[in-house]
Amino acid sequence: MIWVSIIIASAVPIVLIVGYLNRKGTTDTDTKGVGWQFIRYTVLSIALPIVGVLALNNVLTGEAATLIAGAMGYAFAKSDEKTSK
């Protein structure tokens, strides 16, 4: 079970590294800004492995689930300034 937790937990730094490399740009392209779509992608792709690891180890409490749901709710409820005008 510990190996499954390690494999799932390794998704979190992978998401952060790939997200950084995606936004960094290259010598030919400019850097990209951090928009709400990127924040939503990052929150979702980090929250799911964390919930999975906590659930597999039987330590997912109501408080932890509330905090994770609050972060996801904030990220997905926030509207873009372009579309809200």
PDB file of C-alpha atoms in Angstrom:
ATOM      1  CA  MET A   1       0.000   0.000   0.000  1.00  0.00           C
ATOM      2  CA  ILE A   2       2.897   2.356   0.664  1.00  0.00           C
ATOM      3  CA  TRP A   3       4.068   2.053  -2.948  1.00  0.00           C
ATOM      4  CA  VAL A   4       0.652   3.049  -4.246  1.00  0.00           C
ATOM      5  CA  SER A   5       0.713   6.103  -1.971  1.00  0.00           C
ATOM      6  CA  ILE A   6       4.185   7.064  -3.186  1.00  0.00           C
ATOM      7  CA  ILE A   7       3.185   6.733  -6.839  1.00  0.00           C
ATOM      8  CA  ILE A   8       0.040   8.788  -6.348  1.00  0.00           C
ATOM      9  CA  ALA A   9       1.868  11.397  -4.259  1.00  0.00           C
ATOM     10  CA  SER A  10       4.514  11.786  -6.969  1.00  0.00           C
ATOM     11  CA  ALA A  11       1.812  13.296  -9.179  1.00  0.00           C
ATOM     12  CA  VAL A  12       1.832  16.516  -7.130  1.00  0.00           C
ATOM     13  CA  PRO A  13       5.434  17.629  -7.878  1.00  0.00           C
ATOM     14  CA  ILE A  14       5.083  16.389 -11.456  1.00  0.00           C
ATOM     15  CA  VAL A  15       2.066  18.656 -11.957  1.00  0.00           C
ATOM     16  CA  LEU A  16       3.942  21.620 -10.499  1.00  0.00           C
ATOM     17  CA  ILE A  17       7.039  21.024 -12.635  1.00  0.00           C
ATOM     18  CA  VAL A  18       5.097  20.476 -15.867  1.00  0.00           C
ATOM     19  CA  GLY A  19       2.922  23.521 -15.138  1.00  0.00           C
ATOM     20  CA  TYR A  20       6.014  25.653 -14.577  1.00  0.00           C
ATOM     21  CA  LEU A  21       7.673  24.417 -17.753  1.00  0.00           C
ATOM     22  CA  ASN A  22       4.475  25.077 -19.685  1.00  0.00           C
ATOM     23  CA  ARG A  23       4.318  28.685 -18.494  1.00  0.00           C
ATOM     24  CA  LYS A  24       8.045  29.409 -18.660  1.00  0.00           C
ATOM     25  CA  GLY A  25       8.268  29.557 -22.413  1.00  0.00           C
ATOM     26  CA  THR A  26      11.393  29.086 -24.485  1.00  0.00           C
ATOM     27  CA  THR A  27      13.870  31.325 -26.215  1.00  0.00           C
ATOM     28  CA  ASP A  28      11.476  31.528 -29.185  1.00  0.00           C
ATOM     29  CA  THR A  29       8.239  32.120 -27.252  1.00  0.00           C
ATOM     30  CA  ASP A  30       7.221  34.510 -24.516  1.00  0.00           C
ATOM     31  CA  THR A  31       6.282  33.455 -21.027  1.00  0.00           C
ATOM     32  CA  LYS A  32       2.606  32.909 -20.334  1.00  0.00           C
ATOM     33  CA  GLY A  33       0.680  34.520 -17.525  1.00  0.00           C
ATOM     34  CA  VAL A  34      -1.052  32.620 -14.787  1.00  0.00           C
ATOM     35  CA  GLY A  35      -4.758  32.784 -15.547  1.00  0.00           C
ATOM     36  CA  TRP A  36      -7.767  31.256 -13.880  1.00  0.00           C
ATOM     37  CA  GLN A  37      -7.772  28.274 -16.216  1.00  0.00           C
ATOM     38  CA  PHE A  38      -4.229  27.404 -15.147  1.00  0.00           C
ATOM     39  CA  ILE A  39      -5.151  27.846 -11.486  1.00  0.00           C
ATOM     40  CA  ARG A  40      -8.190  25.574 -11.930  1.00  0.00           C
ATOM     41  CA  TYR A  41      -6.088  22.939 -13.646  1.00  0.00           C
ATOM     42  CA  THR A  42      -3.443  23.085 -10.936  1.00  0.00           C
ATOM     43  CA  VAL A  43      -5.916  22.943  -8.042  1.00  0.00           C
ATOM     44  CA  LEU A  44      -7.776  20.010  -9.541  1.00  0.00           C
ATOM     45  CA  SER A  45      -4.707  18.024 -10.515  1.00  0.00           C
ATOM     46  CA  ILE A  46      -3.125  18.497  -7.075  1.00  0.00           C
ATOM     47  CA  ALA A  47      -6.267  17.960  -4.979  1.00  0.00           C
ATOM     48  CA  LEU A  48      -7.237  14.611  -6.491  1.00  0.00           C
ATOM     49  CA  PRO A  49      -3.951  12.798  -5.708  1.00  0.00           C
ATOM     50  CA  ILE A  50      -3.898  14.277  -2.205  1.00  0.00           C
ATOM     51  CA  VAL A  51      -7.438  13.055  -1.562  1.00  0.00           C
ATOM     52  CA  GLY A  52      -6.489   9.654  -2.962  1.00  0.00           C
ATOM     53  CA  VAL A  53      -3.454   9.289  -0.706  1.00  0.00           C
ATOM     54  CA  LEU A  54      -5.400  10.398   2.355  1.00  0.00           C
ATOM     55  CA  ALA A  55      -8.270   8.027   1.563  1.00  0.00           C
ATOM     56  CA  LEU A  56      -5.972   5.055   0.924  1.00  0.00           C
ATOM     57  CA  ASN A  57      -4.288   5.577   4.280  1.00  0.00           C
ATOM     58  CA  ASN A  58      -7.625   6.063   6.110  1.00  0.00           C
ATOM     59  CA  VAL A  59      -6.749   9.564   7.302  1.00  0.00           C
ATOM     60  CA  LEU A  60      -9.189  11.591   5.213  1.00  0.00           C
ATOM     61  CA  THR A  61     -11.129  13.469   7.867  1.00  0.00           C
ATOM     62  CA  GLY A  62     -14.091  15.761   7.449  1.00  0.00           C
ATOM     63  CA  GLU A  63     -11.914  18.793   8.142  1.00  0.00           C
ATOM     64  CA  ALA A  64      -9.387  17.875   5.447  1.00  0.00           C
ATOM     65  CA  ALA A  65     -12.161  17.204   2.951  1.00  0.00           C
ATOM     66  CA  THR A  66     -13.728  20.575   3.795  1.00  0.00           C
ATOM     67  CA  LEU A  67     -10.463  22.436   3.186  1.00  0.00           C
ATOM     68  CA  ILE A  68      -9.868  20.664  -0.123  1.00  0.00           C
ATOM     69  CA  ALA A  69     -13.454  21.246  -1.226  1.00  0.00           C
ATOM     70  CA  GLY A  70     -13.168  24.913  -0.256  1.00  0.00           C
ATOM     71  CA  ALA A  71     -10.040  25.368  -2.370  1.00  0.00           C
ATOM     72  CA  MET A  72     -11.672  23.661  -5.322  1.00  0.00           C
ATOM     73  CA  GLY A  73     -14.876  25.631  -4.834  1.00  0.00           C
ATOM     74  CA  TYR A  74     -13.003  28.917  -4.801  1.00  0.00           C
ATOM     75  CA  ALA A  75     -11.003  28.046  -7.908  1.00  0.00           C
ATOM     76  CA  PHE A  76     -14.027  26.938  -9.915  1.00  0.00           C
ATOM     77  CA  ALA A  77     -16.481  29.572  -8.670  1.00  0.00           C
ATOM     78  CA  LYS A  78     -14.198  32.486  -9.550  1.00  0.00           C
ATOM     79  CA  SER A  79     -15.271  34.002 -12.851  1.00  0.00           C
ATOM     80  CA  ASP A  80     -12.946  35.553 -15.374  1.00  0.00           C
ATOM     81  CA  GLU A  81     -12.948  39.336 -15.466  1.00  0.00           C
ATOM     82  CA  LYS A  82     -13.353  39.245 -19.249  1.00  0.00           C
ATOM     83  CA  THR A  83     -16.633  37.344 -19.156  1.00  0.00           C
ATOM     84  CA  SER A  84     -18.124  39.038 -16.095  1.00  0.00           C
ATOM     85  CA  LYS A  85     -18.277  42.509 -17.677  1.00  0.00           C
TER      86      LYS A  85
END
